[in-house]
Amino acid sequence: MRKSSNVSTETRNIHLGYYAVLREQRGLSEERLATAAATPRALYEELRARHGFRLGVPQLRVVVNDEFGSWDTPLQEGDHVVFIPPVAGG
Amino acid sequence: MFRISGSPINPEALKTQLAAAGAGACVTFEGWVRDHNEGKRVRRLEYEAFVSMAEKEGACIVAGAREKFGLDHALCIHRVGTLEIGQIAVWVGASAPHRDEAFAACRYIIDEVKHRVPIWKKEHYIDGDSGWVHCEHCAQPGRHHAAETTPGESTAAPRIKAAP
């Protein structure tokens, strides 16, 4: 965590939702997490390192507070974040 | 309108919602659960959705189709939960003054839904294996996930398949 940024070491409380393959790999549908990750990209890499998620950022989209978001938009306290694996409806 | 449904789809009831005095054509599409995919025999499917986002994205697709094709009505319902072979996984219907628009709209809606809406499909195979469609083959090789392995099964082989 220390290596990731010299901009800020403050932590944010993020609400995470997991679906499909990520839900199974995490073993949870949702959780609250205090993180120093400043962006969705950093947050996903932190989670990936911790839980061994096999999908990488290029295969995912990210939803922040019920809107498709950008990987590099700064996270805010209380954000609700969901990483979207490749979809397969129909 | 777009809706996620946890209970079986009833096409006849849905079709009545497409009626319009000015409509000269009604095209409907049903996506069915089939017993095979990519060379594997499928026992059943499990669908999961991020419901709030799926309904928002789906509504956007259906509204876009109404506008784009000048439809009278359009409707799409997608199932979640466990589905058996032969069950309807998704239903699309479009009514329009003429058939060209109704056919094109139906095709557009199902293609966009498959491409954009946060719904996932897990295939359960006859051989006991299972996998999330579009999520297994693009994962990093060599990191087979223990939870997807039934007791007694070898964990040695990665799930990556060569392209046909």
mmCIF file of C-alpha atoms in Angstrom:
data_model
loop_
_atom_site.group_PDB
_atom_site.id
_atom_site.type_symbol
_atom_site.label_atom_id
_atom_site.label_comp_id
_atom_site.label_asym_id
_atom_site.label_seq_id
_atom_site.Cartn_x
_atom_site.Cartn_y
_atom_site.Cartn_z
ATOM 1 C CA MET A 1 0.000 0.000 0.000
ATOM 2 C CA ARG A 2 2.834 2.350 0.914
ATOM 3 C CA LYS A 3 4.463 2.055 -2.477
ATOM 4 C CA SER A 4 1.410 3.023 -4.492
ATOM 5 C CA SER A 5 1.273 6.770 -4.066
ATOM 6 C CA ASN A 6 2.964 9.751 -2.566
ATOM 7 C CA VAL A 7 -0.101 11.907 -3.203
ATOM 8 C CA SER A 8 -2.198 10.820 -0.271
ATOM 9 C CA THR A 9 -2.204 8.100 2.343
ATOM 10 C CA GLU A 10 -5.727 8.788 3.529
ATOM 11 C CA THR A 11 -8.134 5.891 3.358
ATOM 12 C CA ARG A 12 -11.688 5.852 2.025
ATOM 13 C CA ASN A 13 -14.506 3.545 2.919
ATOM 14 C CA ILE A 14 -15.721 1.914 -0.285
ATOM 15 C CA HIS A 15 -18.727 -0.325 -0.723
ATOM 16 C CA LEU A 16 -17.951 -3.141 -3.154
ATOM 17 C CA GLY A 17 -20.386 -5.373 -5.022
ATOM 18 C CA TYR A 18 -19.302 -8.602 -6.724
ATOM 19 C CA TYR A 19 -21.025 -10.535 -9.494
ATOM 20 C CA ALA A 20 -20.548 -13.798 -11.360
ATOM 21 C CA VAL A 21 -16.960 -15.026 -11.610
ATOM 22 C CA LEU A 22 -15.639 -12.271 -9.301
ATOM 23 C CA ARG A 23 -18.306 -13.085 -6.699
ATOM 24 C CA GLU A 24 -17.248 -16.711 -6.733
ATOM 25 C CA GLN A 25 -13.542 -15.927 -6.578
ATOM 26 C CA ARG A 26 -14.072 -13.446 -3.745
ATOM 27 C CA GLY A 27 -16.564 -15.695 -1.944
ATOM 28 C CA LEU A 28 -18.789 -12.685 -1.184
ATOM 29 C CA SER A 29 -21.498 -10.626 -2.897
ATOM 30 C CA GLU A 30 -20.554 -7.401 -1.166
ATOM 31 C CA GLU A 31 -18.246 -5.898 1.404
ATOM 32 C CA ARG A 32 -17.100 -2.624 2.870
ATOM 33 C CA LEU A 33 -13.430 -1.875 2.586
ATOM 34 C CA ALA A 34 -11.155 0.866 3.914
ATOM 35 C CA THR A 35 -8.593 1.453 1.203
ATOM 36 C CA ALA A 36 -5.844 3.873 0.281
ATOM 37 C CA ALA A 37 -6.491 3.185 -3.414
ATOM 38 C CA ALA A 38 -7.175 6.508 -5.093
ATOM 39 C CA THR A 39 -8.867 5.205 -8.259
ATOM 40 C CA PRO A 40 -10.924 2.193 -9.373
ATOM 41 C CA ARG A 41 -7.842 0.928 -11.218
ATOM 42 C CA ALA A 42 -5.715 0.984 -8.067
ATOM 43 C CA LEU A 43 -8.551 -0.545 -6.066
ATOM 44 C CA TYR A 44 -8.961 -3.425 -8.515
ATOM 45 C CA GLU A 45 -5.226 -4.113 -8.546
ATOM 46 C CA GLU A 46 -5.221 -4.145 -4.743
ATOM 47 C CA LEU A 47 -8.116 -6.626 -4.685
ATOM 48 C CA ARG A 48 -6.609 -8.698 -7.454
ATOM 49 C CA ALA A 49 -3.345 -9.050 -5.574
ATOM 50 C CA ARG A 50 -5.200 -9.998 -2.403
ATOM 51 C CA HIS A 51 -7.758 -12.418 -3.836
ATOM 52 C CA GLY A 52 -6.091 -13.737 -6.988
ATOM 53 C CA PHE A 53 -8.765 -12.518 -9.427
ATOM 54 C CA ARG A 54 -7.808 -13.875 -12.833
ATOM 55 C CA LEU A 55 -9.462 -11.189 -14.965
ATOM 56 C CA GLY A 56 -7.400 -8.084 -15.663
ATOM 57 C CA VAL A 57 -8.494 -4.472 -15.999
ATOM 58 C CA PRO A 58 -8.674 -4.632 -19.844
ATOM 59 C CA GLN A 59 -11.364 -7.333 -19.569
ATOM 60 C CA LEU A 60 -13.519 -5.405 -17.106
ATOM 61 C CA ARG A 61 -15.666 -2.308 -16.914
ATOM 62 C CA VAL A 62 -16.274 -0.400 -13.721
ATOM 63 C CA VAL A 63 -19.513 0.974 -12.295
ATOM 64 C CA VAL A 64 -19.306 3.710 -9.670
ATOM 65 C CA ASN A 65 -22.543 4.702 -7.918
ATOM 66 C CA ASP A 66 -24.707 3.024 -10.569
ATOM 67 C CA GLU A 67 -22.991 4.698 -13.542
ATOM 68 C CA PHE A 68 -20.373 3.238 -15.857
ATOM 69 C CA GLY A 69 -17.253 5.087 -14.820
ATOM 70 C CA SER A 70 -13.650 5.695 -15.702
ATOM 71 C CA TRP A 71 -10.802 3.652 -14.245
ATOM 72 C CA ASP A 72 -8.877 6.764 -13.290
ATOM 73 C CA THR A 73 -11.538 8.985 -11.751
ATOM 74 C CA PRO A 74 -10.662 9.609 -8.084
ATOM 75 C CA LEU A 75 -12.677 7.559 -5.619
ATOM 76 C CA GLN A 76 -14.709 9.391 -2.980
ATOM 77 C CA GLU A 77 -15.602 8.382 0.538
ATOM 78 C CA GLY A 78 -18.653 6.094 0.487
ATOM 79 C CA ASP A 79 -18.524 5.268 -3.236
ATOM 80 C CA HIS A 80 -20.268 2.087 -4.356
ATOM 81 C CA VAL A 81 -17.994 0.267 -6.791
ATOM 82 C CA VAL A 82 -18.731 -2.795 -8.933
ATOM 83 C CA PHE A 83 -16.283 -4.378 -11.364
ATOM 84 C CA ILE A 84 -18.120 -5.811 -14.386
ATOM 85 C CA PRO A 85 -16.730 -9.052 -15.852
ATOM 86 C CA PRO A 86 -17.343 -9.770 -19.573
ATOM 87 C CA VAL A 87 -21.114 -10.007 -19.962
ATOM 88 C CA ALA A 88 -22.969 -12.952 -21.504
ATOM 89 C CA GLY A 89 -26.688 -12.311 -21.610
ATOM 90 C CA GLY A 90 -28.994 -13.920 -24.165
ATOM 91 C CA MET B 1 -39.402 -1.540 -21.412
ATOM 92 C CA PHE B 2 -36.728 -3.907 -20.174
ATOM 93 C CA ARG B 3 -37.080 -6.166 -17.162
ATOM 94 C CA ILE B 4 -35.092 -8.822 -15.318
ATOM 95 C CA SER B 5 -37.315 -11.703 -14.237
ATOM 96 C CA GLY B 6 -36.729 -14.418 -11.678
ATOM 97 C CA SER B 7 -39.769 -16.370 -12.857
ATOM 98 C CA PRO B 8 -40.578 -18.082 -16.180
ATOM 99 C CA ILE B 9 -41.325 -15.880 -19.196
ATOM 100 C CA ASN B 10 -44.857 -16.033 -20.620
ATOM 101 C CA PRO B 11 -44.645 -14.978 -24.299
ATOM 102 C CA GLU B 12 -48.406 -14.785 -24.876
ATOM 103 C CA ALA B 13 -48.910 -12.332 -22.014
ATOM 104 C CA LEU B 14 -45.978 -10.200 -23.209
ATOM 105 C CA LYS B 15 -47.170 -10.102 -26.808
ATOM 106 C CA THR B 16 -50.441 -8.417 -25.851
ATOM 107 C CA GLN B 17 -48.377 -5.453 -24.627
ATOM 108 C CA LEU B 18 -47.142 -4.835 -28.183
ATOM 109 C CA ALA B 19 -50.608 -4.210 -29.642
ATOM 110 C CA ALA B 20 -51.155 -0.889 -31.431
ATOM 111 C CA ALA B 21 -53.768 0.216 -33.951
ATOM 112 C CA GLY B 22 -51.076 1.576 -36.251
ATOM 113 C CA ALA B 23 -48.873 -1.533 -36.106
ATOM 114 C CA GLY B 24 -48.772 -3.700 -39.207
ATOM 115 C CA ALA B 25 -46.006 -5.994 -37.989
ATOM 116 C CA CYS B 26 -44.976 -7.714 -34.798
ATOM 117 C CA VAL B 27 -41.685 -9.598 -34.555
ATOM 118 C CA THR B 28 -40.692 -11.546 -31.470
ATOM 119 C CA PHE B 29 -37.511 -13.409 -30.593
ATOM 120 C CA GLU B 30 -37.021 -16.093 -27.956
ATOM 121 C CA GLY B 31 -33.572 -17.136 -26.767
ATOM 122 C CA TRP B 32 -33.732 -20.760 -25.554
ATOM 123 C CA VAL B 33 -31.440 -22.784 -23.336
ATOM 124 C CA ARG B 34 -29.778 -25.396 -25.548
ATOM 125 C CA ASP B 35 -28.036 -28.602 -24.549
ATOM 126 C CA HIS B 36 -24.588 -27.832 -25.955
ATOM 127 C CA ASN B 37 -22.080 -25.025 -26.430
ATOM 128 C CA GLU B 38 -18.642 -24.984 -28.032
ATOM 129 C CA GLY B 39 -18.472 -28.755 -28.164
ATOM 130 C CA LYS B 40 -19.558 -29.330 -24.558
ATOM 131 C CA ARG B 41 -22.824 -30.917 -23.449
ATOM 132 C CA VAL B 42 -24.766 -28.531 -21.237
ATOM 133 C CA ARG B 43 -27.037 -29.734 -18.435
ATOM 134 C CA ARG B 44 -28.437 -26.346 -17.353
ATOM 135 C CA LEU B 45 -27.634 -22.628 -17.207
ATOM 136 C CA GLU B 46 -27.468 -20.182 -14.364
ATOM 137 C CA TYR B 47 -28.017 -16.482 -15.104
ATOM 138 C CA GLU B 48 -27.025 -13.671 -12.786
ATOM 139 C CA ALA B 49 -27.625 -9.930 -13.240
ATOM 140 C CA PHE B 50 -26.588 -6.662 -11.662
ATOM 141 C CA VAL B 51 -30.285 -5.871 -11.642
ATOM 142 C CA SER B 52 -30.326 -2.079 -11.203
ATOM 143 C CA MET B 53 -27.685 -1.536 -13.894
ATOM 144 C CA ALA B 54 -29.116 -4.211 -16.198
ATOM 145 C CA GLU B 55 -32.570 -2.638 -16.103
ATOM 146 C CA LYS B 56 -31.140 0.821 -16.658
ATOM 147 C CA GLU B 57 -28.929 -0.262 -19.566
ATOM 148 C CA GLY B 58 -31.665 -2.470 -21.023
ATOM 149 C CA ALA B 59 -34.236 0.346 -20.847
ATOM 150 C CA CYS B 60 -31.785 2.579 -22.683
ATOM 151 C CA ILE B 61 -31.399 -0.011 -25.470
ATOM 152 C CA VAL B 62 -35.153 -0.512 -25.856
ATOM 153 C CA ALA B 63 -35.872 3.228 -25.831
ATOM 154 C CA GLY B 64 -33.078 3.707 -28.375
ATOM 155 C CA ALA B 65 -34.624 1.050 -30.632
ATOM 156 C CA ARG B 66 -38.071 2.680 -30.451
ATOM 157 C CA GLU B 67 -36.552 5.938 -31.582
ATOM 158 C CA LYS B 68 -34.174 4.497 -34.187
ATOM 159 C CA PHE B 69 -36.737 2.257 -35.908
ATOM 160 C CA GLY B 70 -39.935 4.262 -35.303
ATOM 161 C CA LEU B 71 -41.559 1.425 -33.358
ATOM 162 C CA ASP B 72 -44.986 1.397 -31.808
ATOM 163 C CA HIS B 73 -43.814 -0.718 -28.875
ATOM 164 C CA ALA B 74 -40.766 -2.690 -27.819
ATOM 165 C CA LEU B 75 -40.184 -4.985 -24.894
ATOM 166 C CA CYS B 76 -37.393 -7.213 -23.612
ATOM 167 C CA ILE B 77 -37.427 -9.577 -20.638
ATOM 168 C CA HIS B 78 -34.351 -11.485 -19.441
ATOM 169 C CA ARG B 79 -34.386 -14.348 -16.974
ATOM 170 C CA VAL B 80 -32.097 -14.842 -14.002
ATOM 171 C CA GLY B 81 -31.693 -17.957 -11.876
ATOM 172 C CA THR B 82 -31.326 -21.594 -12.858
ATOM 173 C CA LEU B 83 -32.750 -22.529 -16.257
ATOM 174 C CA GLU B 84 -33.249 -25.982 -17.700
ATOM 175 C CA ILE B 85 -32.814 -27.038 -21.337
ATOM 176 C CA GLY B 86 -35.591 -25.624 -23.529
ATOM 177 C CA GLN B 87 -36.575 -22.777 -21.220
ATOM 178 C CA ILE B 88 -36.760 -19.204 -22.485
ATOM 179 C CA ALA B 89 -33.763 -17.178 -21.298
ATOM 180 C CA VAL B 90 -34.650 -13.948 -23.087
ATOM 181 C CA TRP B 91 -37.673 -12.607 -24.959
ATOM 182 C CA VAL B 92 -37.736 -9.613 -27.307
ATOM 183 C CA GLY B 93 -40.746 -8.158 -29.076
ATOM 184 C CA ALA B 94 -41.199 -5.156 -31.357
ATOM 185 C CA SER B 95 -44.246 -3.794 -33.154
ATOM 186 C CA ALA B 96 -44.058 -1.266 -35.991
ATOM 187 C CA PRO B 97 -46.084 0.029 -38.948
ATOM 188 C CA HIS B 98 -44.038 -2.206 -41.325
ATOM 189 C CA ARG B 99 -42.111 -5.484 -41.028
ATOM 190 C CA ASP B 100 -38.638 -4.215 -41.968
ATOM 191 C CA GLU B 101 -38.466 -2.006 -38.887
ATOM 192 C CA ALA B 102 -39.881 -4.700 -36.609
ATOM 193 C CA PHE B 103 -37.367 -7.315 -37.785
ATOM 194 C CA ALA B 104 -34.435 -4.907 -37.587
ATOM 195 C CA ALA B 105 -35.420 -3.638 -34.145
ATOM 196 C CA CYS B 106 -35.742 -7.131 -32.720
ATOM 197 C CA ARG B 107 -32.287 -8.026 -34.008
ATOM 198 C CA TYR B 108 -30.828 -4.761 -32.737
ATOM 199 C CA ILE B 109 -32.235 -5.198 -29.243
ATOM 200 C CA ILE B 110 -31.006 -8.763 -28.726
ATOM 201 C CA ASP B 111 -27.554 -7.941 -30.118
ATOM 202 C CA GLU B 112 -27.179 -4.887 -27.889
ATOM 203 C CA VAL B 113 -28.461 -6.738 -24.817
ATOM 204 C CA LYS B 114 -25.927 -9.529 -25.320
ATOM 205 C CA HIS B 115 -23.167 -7.014 -25.833
ATOM 206 C CA ARG B 116 -23.843 -4.407 -23.129
ATOM 207 C CA VAL B 117 -26.193 -5.447 -20.360
ATOM 208 C CA PRO B 118 -24.557 -6.708 -17.135
ATOM 209 C CA ILE B 119 -25.929 -10.236 -17.173
ATOM 210 C CA TRP B 120 -23.742 -13.319 -16.788
ATOM 211 C CA LYS B 121 -24.268 -16.924 -17.756
ATOM 212 C CA LYS B 122 -22.742 -19.955 -16.101
ATOM 213 C CA GLU B 123 -22.869 -23.224 -17.995
ATOM 214 C CA HIS B 124 -23.148 -26.446 -16.031
ATOM 215 C CA TYR B 125 -21.963 -29.378 -18.117
ATOM 216 C CA ILE B 126 -23.000 -33.016 -18.221
ATOM 217 C CA ASP B 127 -19.461 -33.982 -17.130
ATOM 218 C CA GLY B 128 -19.859 -32.034 -13.870
ATOM 219 C CA ASP B 129 -17.640 -29.127 -14.878
ATOM 220 C CA SER B 130 -18.957 -25.572 -15.109
ATOM 221 C CA GLY B 131 -17.819 -22.187 -16.335
ATOM 222 C CA TRP B 132 -18.813 -18.550 -16.745
ATOM 223 C CA VAL B 133 -19.246 -17.802 -20.445
ATOM 224 C CA HIS B 134 -16.710 -15.244 -21.767
ATOM 225 C CA CYS B 135 -14.932 -15.152 -18.384
ATOM 226 C CA GLU B 136 -12.958 -18.385 -18.373
ATOM 227 C CA HIS B 137 -11.103 -18.273 -21.683
ATOM 228 C CA CYS B 138 -9.817 -14.741 -21.280
ATOM 229 C CA ALA B 139 -8.455 -15.256 -17.782
ATOM 230 C CA GLN B 140 -4.755 -15.672 -17.149
ATOM 231 C CA PRO B 141 -3.611 -19.202 -17.935
ATOM 232 C CA GLY B 142 -2.290 -21.531 -15.295
ATOM 233 C CA ARG B 143 -4.301 -20.219 -12.354
ATOM 234 C CA HIS B 144 -7.106 -22.710 -12.175
ATOM 235 C CA HIS B 145 -9.559 -21.715 -9.489
ATOM 236 C CA ALA B 146 -10.035 -24.312 -6.789
ATOM 237 C CA ALA B 147 -13.719 -23.516 -6.239
ATOM 238 C CA GLU B 148 -14.518 -24.584 -9.781
ATOM 239 C CA THR B 149 -12.988 -27.992 -9.285
ATOM 240 C CA THR B 150 -15.002 -30.824 -7.886
ATOM 241 C CA PRO B 151 -13.326 -33.237 -5.474
ATOM 242 C CA GLY B 152 -11.245 -35.865 -7.191
ATOM 243 C CA GLU B 153 -10.862 -33.828 -10.353
ATOM 244 C CA SER B 154 -7.411 -32.899 -11.583
ATOM 245 C CA THR B 155 -6.457 -29.269 -11.140
ATOM 246 C CA ALA B 156 -3.462 -29.530 -13.429
ATOM 247 C CA ALA B 157 -4.955 -28.430 -16.732
ATOM 248 C CA PRO B 158 -5.647 -24.749 -17.309
ATOM 249 C CA ARG B 159 -9.063 -24.012 -18.781
ATOM 250 C CA ILE B 160 -7.719 -22.159 -21.768
ATOM 251 C CA LYS B 161 -8.684 -23.759 -25.051
ATOM 252 C CA ALA B 162 -7.000 -23.246 -28.392
ATOM 253 C CA ALA B 163 -9.102 -21.346 -30.892
ATOM 254 C CA PRO B 164 -10.793 -23.699 -33.378
#
